[in-house]
């Protein structure tokens, strides 16, 4: 395997984690993600890390398609409403669904795996399995 994909994955994971931080803050404060993003970008030391561009793309993309993304998550989260989900899980799902629907260069299994891996680090013990199930069902639906 070529070296480039190995180098991209950590950068993309860092970008997803940064996007999660912004979406998490926006969710908790009940503020528009793009407004929180602007403040976040002002606080980051310059020069900005290379992966920041992808983080911005994720936040802006989730914000632009939030209604559709939340509709899908709500439909496929069997027995759960968005409001009942842990904030981390809800926003990891939003990032992954955005990637599933709108980011062609990220394969569906990669988007799902990345959400699950971040859930292992940042959320509850049940979260990885929970997210994997929802995201698998959404990926199956979106590829029909």
PDB file of C-alpha atoms in Angstrom:
ATOM      1  CA  UNK A   1       0.000   0.000   0.000  1.00  0.00           C
ATOM      2  CA  UNK A   2       1.217   3.518  -0.770  1.00  0.00           C
ATOM      3  CA  UNK A   3       2.420   5.798   2.009  1.00  0.00           C
ATOM      4  CA  UNK A   4      -0.051   8.618   1.280  1.00  0.00           C
ATOM      5  CA  UNK A   5      -3.192   6.882   2.587  1.00  0.00           C
ATOM      6  CA  UNK A   6      -1.432   6.069   5.872  1.00  0.00           C
ATOM      7  CA  UNK A   7      -0.542   9.724   6.321  1.00  0.00           C
ATOM      8  CA  UNK A   8      -4.028  10.947   5.387  1.00  0.00           C
ATOM      9  CA  UNK A   9      -5.889   8.843   7.922  1.00  0.00           C
ATOM     10  CA  UNK A  10      -4.411  10.449  11.040  1.00  0.00           C
ATOM     11  CA  UNK A  11      -5.004  13.899   9.533  1.00  0.00           C
ATOM     12  CA  UNK A  12      -8.601  13.060   8.670  1.00  0.00           C
ATOM     13  CA  UNK A  13      -9.168  11.618  12.131  1.00  0.00           C
ATOM     14  CA  UNK A  14      -7.787  14.824  13.677  1.00  0.00           C
ATOM     15  CA  UNK A  15     -10.112  16.806  11.411  1.00  0.00           C
ATOM     16  CA  UNK A  16     -13.104  14.718  12.497  1.00  0.00           C
ATOM     17  CA  UNK A  17     -12.182  15.208  16.128  1.00  0.00           C
ATOM     18  CA  UNK A  18     -11.924  18.987  15.664  1.00  0.00           C
ATOM     19  CA  UNK A  19     -15.249  19.021  13.830  1.00  0.00           C
ATOM     20  CA  UNK A  20     -16.732  17.035  16.715  1.00  0.00           C
ATOM     21  CA  UNK A  21     -15.437  19.613  19.212  1.00  0.00           C
ATOM     22  CA  UNK A  22     -17.141  22.432  17.301  1.00  0.00           C
ATOM     23  CA  UNK A  23     -20.409  20.545  16.774  1.00  0.00           C
ATOM     24  CA  UNK A  24     -20.437  19.417  20.402  1.00  0.00           C
ATOM     25  CA  UNK A  25     -20.009  23.004  21.624  1.00  0.00           C
ATOM     26  CA  UNK A  26     -22.671  24.291  19.220  1.00  0.00           C
ATOM     27  CA  UNK A  27     -25.064  21.569  20.364  1.00  0.00           C
ATOM     28  CA  UNK A  28     -24.518  22.261  24.075  1.00  0.00           C
ATOM     29  CA  UNK A  29     -24.820  26.027  23.660  1.00  0.00           C
ATOM     30  CA  UNK A  30     -27.696  25.748  21.186  1.00  0.00           C
ATOM     31  CA  UNK A  31     -25.830  27.965  18.728  1.00  0.00           C
ATOM     32  CA  UNK A  32     -25.381  27.655  14.969  1.00  0.00           C
ATOM     33  CA  UNK A  33     -22.337  25.451  14.220  1.00  0.00           C
ATOM     34  CA  UNK A  34     -20.904  27.974  11.770  1.00  0.00           C
ATOM     35  CA  UNK A  35     -20.904  30.696  14.463  1.00  0.00           C
ATOM     36  CA  UNK A  36     -19.132  28.405  16.921  1.00  0.00           C
ATOM     37  CA  UNK A  37     -16.695  27.449  14.154  1.00  0.00           C
ATOM     38  CA  UNK A  38     -15.765  31.103  13.593  1.00  0.00           C
ATOM     39  CA  UNK A  39     -14.876  31.525  17.267  1.00  0.00           C
ATOM     40  CA  UNK A  40     -13.017  28.214  17.278  1.00  0.00           C
ATOM     41  CA  UNK A  41     -10.897  29.269  14.296  1.00  0.00           C
ATOM     42  CA  UNK A  42     -10.000  32.552  16.009  1.00  0.00           C
ATOM     43  CA  UNK A  43      -8.697  30.661  19.063  1.00  0.00           C
ATOM     44  CA  UNK A  44      -6.459  28.260  17.132  1.00  0.00           C
ATOM     45  CA  UNK A  45      -2.785  29.160  16.866  1.00  0.00           C
ATOM     46  CA  UNK A  46      -1.467  30.113  13.485  1.00  0.00           C
ATOM     47  CA  UNK A  47      -0.311  28.675  11.223  1.00  0.00           C
ATOM     48  CA  UNK A  48      -3.380  26.453  11.190  1.00  0.00           C
ATOM     49  CA  UNK A  49      -2.770  22.719  10.889  1.00  0.00           C
ATOM     50  CA  UNK A  50      -3.285  21.246   7.426  1.00  0.00           C
ATOM     51  CA  UNK A  51      -6.194  19.051   8.490  1.00  0.00           C
ATOM     52  CA  UNK A  52      -8.199  22.078   9.635  1.00  0.00           C
ATOM     53  CA  UNK A  53      -9.596  22.595   6.128  1.00  0.00           C
ATOM     54  CA  UNK A  54     -11.334  19.221   6.253  1.00  0.00           C
ATOM     55  CA  UNK A  55     -12.663  19.953   9.755  1.00  0.00           C
ATOM     56  CA  UNK A  56     -14.164  23.206   8.463  1.00  0.00           C
ATOM     57  CA  UNK A  57     -15.683  21.326   5.512  1.00  0.00           C
ATOM     58  CA  UNK A  58     -17.276  18.827   7.912  1.00  0.00           C
ATOM     59  CA  UNK A  59     -18.749  21.463  10.219  1.00  0.00           C
ATOM     60  CA  UNK A  60     -20.068  23.582   7.355  1.00  0.00           C
ATOM     61  CA  UNK A  61     -21.437  20.502   5.593  1.00  0.00           C
ATOM     62  CA  UNK A  62     -23.195  19.174   8.674  1.00  0.00           C
ATOM     63  CA  UNK A  63     -24.644  22.640   9.330  1.00  0.00           C
ATOM     64  CA  UNK A  64     -25.856  23.007   5.738  1.00  0.00           C
ATOM     65  CA  UNK A  65     -27.551  19.595   5.703  1.00  0.00           C
ATOM     66  CA  UNK A  66     -28.486  19.272   9.388  1.00  0.00           C
ATOM     67  CA  UNK A  67     -32.219  18.725   8.869  1.00  0.00           C
ATOM     68  CA  UNK A  68     -31.688  15.869   6.388  1.00  0.00           C
ATOM     69  CA  UNK A  69     -28.898  14.325   8.481  1.00  0.00           C
ATOM     70  CA  UNK A  70     -30.960  14.447  11.684  1.00  0.00           C
ATOM     71  CA  UNK A  71     -33.978  13.042   9.851  1.00  0.00           C
ATOM     72  CA  UNK A  72     -31.940  10.015   8.767  1.00  0.00           C
ATOM     73  CA  UNK A  73     -30.374   9.487  12.176  1.00  0.00           C
ATOM     74  CA  UNK A  74     -33.781   9.769  13.857  1.00  0.00           C
ATOM     75  CA  UNK A  75     -35.296   7.299  11.402  1.00  0.00           C
ATOM     76  CA  UNK A  76     -32.582   4.671  11.834  1.00  0.00           C
ATOM     77  CA  UNK A  77     -31.865   5.004  15.568  1.00  0.00           C
ATOM     78  CA  UNK A  78     -34.260   2.293  16.645  1.00  0.00           C
ATOM     79  CA  UNK A  79     -35.778   3.155  19.997  1.00  0.00           C
ATOM     80  CA  UNK A  80     -33.820   6.403  20.351  1.00  0.00           C
ATOM     81  CA  UNK A  81     -34.661  10.010  19.683  1.00  0.00           C
ATOM     82  CA  UNK A  82     -31.924  12.489  18.838  1.00  0.00           C
ATOM     83  CA  UNK A  83     -32.527  14.279  22.137  1.00  0.00           C
ATOM     84  CA  UNK A  84     -31.918  11.093  24.141  1.00  0.00           C
ATOM     85  CA  UNK A  85     -28.588  10.305  22.464  1.00  0.00           C
ATOM     86  CA  UNK A  86     -25.393  11.333  24.194  1.00  0.00           C
ATOM     87  CA  UNK A  87     -24.183  14.613  22.653  1.00  0.00           C
ATOM     88  CA  UNK A  88     -20.921  13.005  21.492  1.00  0.00           C
ATOM     89  CA  UNK A  89     -22.754  10.147  19.760  1.00  0.00           C
ATOM     90  CA  UNK A  90     -25.262  12.451  18.109  1.00  0.00           C
ATOM     91  CA  UNK A  91     -22.519  14.603  16.643  1.00  0.00           C
ATOM     92  CA  UNK A  92     -20.288  11.694  15.615  1.00  0.00           C
ATOM     93  CA  UNK A  93     -23.312  10.301  13.786  1.00  0.00           C
ATOM     94  CA  UNK A  94     -23.893  13.669  12.107  1.00  0.00           C
ATOM     95  CA  UNK A  95     -20.300  13.800  10.849  1.00  0.00           C
ATOM     96  CA  UNK A  96     -20.426  10.221   9.573  1.00  0.00           C
ATOM     97  CA  UNK A  97     -23.804  10.668   7.859  1.00  0.00           C
ATOM     98  CA  UNK A  98     -22.524  13.834   6.199  1.00  0.00           C
ATOM     99  CA  UNK A  99     -19.554  11.837   4.899  1.00  0.00           C
ATOM    100  CA  UNK A 100     -21.800   8.966   3.777  1.00  0.00           C
ATOM    101  CA  UNK A 101     -24.080  11.272   1.823  1.00  0.00           C
ATOM    102  CA  UNK A 102     -21.902  14.103   0.593  1.00  0.00           C
ATOM    103  CA  UNK A 103     -18.172  13.216   0.632  1.00  0.00           C
ATOM    104  CA  UNK A 104     -17.481  10.958  -2.328  1.00  0.00           C
ATOM    105  CA  UNK A 105     -13.755  10.545  -1.628  1.00  0.00           C
ATOM    106  CA  UNK A 106     -14.472   8.862   1.734  1.00  0.00           C
ATOM    107  CA  UNK A 107     -15.653   5.273   1.394  1.00  0.00           C
ATOM    108  CA  UNK A 108     -18.677   4.332   3.492  1.00  0.00           C
ATOM    109  CA  UNK A 109     -16.792   1.758   5.622  1.00  0.00           C
ATOM    110  CA  UNK A 110     -14.136   4.380   6.413  1.00  0.00           C
ATOM    111  CA  UNK A 111     -16.724   6.953   7.523  1.00  0.00           C
ATOM    112  CA  UNK A 112     -18.367   4.356   9.766  1.00  0.00           C
ATOM    113  CA  UNK A 113     -15.093   3.019  11.201  1.00  0.00           C
ATOM    114  CA  UNK A 114     -13.837   6.509  11.989  1.00  0.00           C
ATOM    115  CA  UNK A 115     -17.029   7.359  13.904  1.00  0.00           C
ATOM    116  CA  UNK A 116     -16.801   4.075  15.818  1.00  0.00           C
ATOM    117  CA  UNK A 117     -13.111   4.633  16.651  1.00  0.00           C
ATOM    118  CA  UNK A 118     -13.769   8.137  17.970  1.00  0.00           C
ATOM    119  CA  UNK A 119     -16.716   6.805  19.982  1.00  0.00           C
ATOM    120  CA  UNK A 120     -14.380   4.238  21.586  1.00  0.00           C
ATOM    121  CA  UNK A 121     -12.100   7.071  22.700  1.00  0.00           C
ATOM    122  CA  UNK A 122     -14.664   9.691  23.660  1.00  0.00           C
ATOM    123  CA  UNK A 123     -18.003   8.142  24.561  1.00  0.00           C
ATOM    124  CA  UNK A 124     -19.662   5.307  26.459  1.00  0.00           C
ATOM    125  CA  UNK A 125     -18.881   1.597  26.203  1.00  0.00           C
ATOM    126  CA  UNK A 126     -22.140   1.046  24.294  1.00  0.00           C
ATOM    127  CA  UNK A 127     -21.592   3.907  21.849  1.00  0.00           C
ATOM    128  CA  UNK A 128     -19.367   2.159  19.267  1.00  0.00           C
ATOM    129  CA  UNK A 129     -21.876  -0.653  18.711  1.00  0.00           C
ATOM    130  CA  UNK A 130     -24.803   1.770  18.751  1.00  0.00           C
ATOM    131  CA  UNK A 131     -23.206   4.055  16.136  1.00  0.00           C
ATOM    132  CA  UNK A 132     -22.049   1.147  14.005  1.00  0.00           C
ATOM    133  CA  UNK A 133     -25.610  -0.179  13.818  1.00  0.00           C
ATOM    134  CA  UNK A 134     -27.203   3.153  12.899  1.00  0.00           C
ATOM    135  CA  UNK A 135     -24.518   4.059  10.383  1.00  0.00           C
ATOM    136  CA  UNK A 136     -24.561   0.615   8.732  1.00  0.00           C
ATOM    137  CA  UNK A 137     -28.325   0.904   8.212  1.00  0.00           C
ATOM    138  CA  UNK A 138     -28.016   4.434   6.823  1.00  0.00           C
ATOM    139  CA  UNK A 139     -25.169   3.402   4.501  1.00  0.00           C
ATOM    140  CA  UNK A 140     -27.244   0.490   3.252  1.00  0.00           C
ATOM    141  CA  UNK A 141     -30.197   2.816   2.633  1.00  0.00           C
ATOM    142  CA  UNK A 142     -28.116   5.458   0.847  1.00  0.00           C
ATOM    143  CA  UNK A 143     -26.429   2.992  -1.528  1.00  0.00           C
ATOM    144  CA  UNK A 144     -29.689   1.589  -2.881  1.00  0.00           C
TER     145      UNK A 144
END
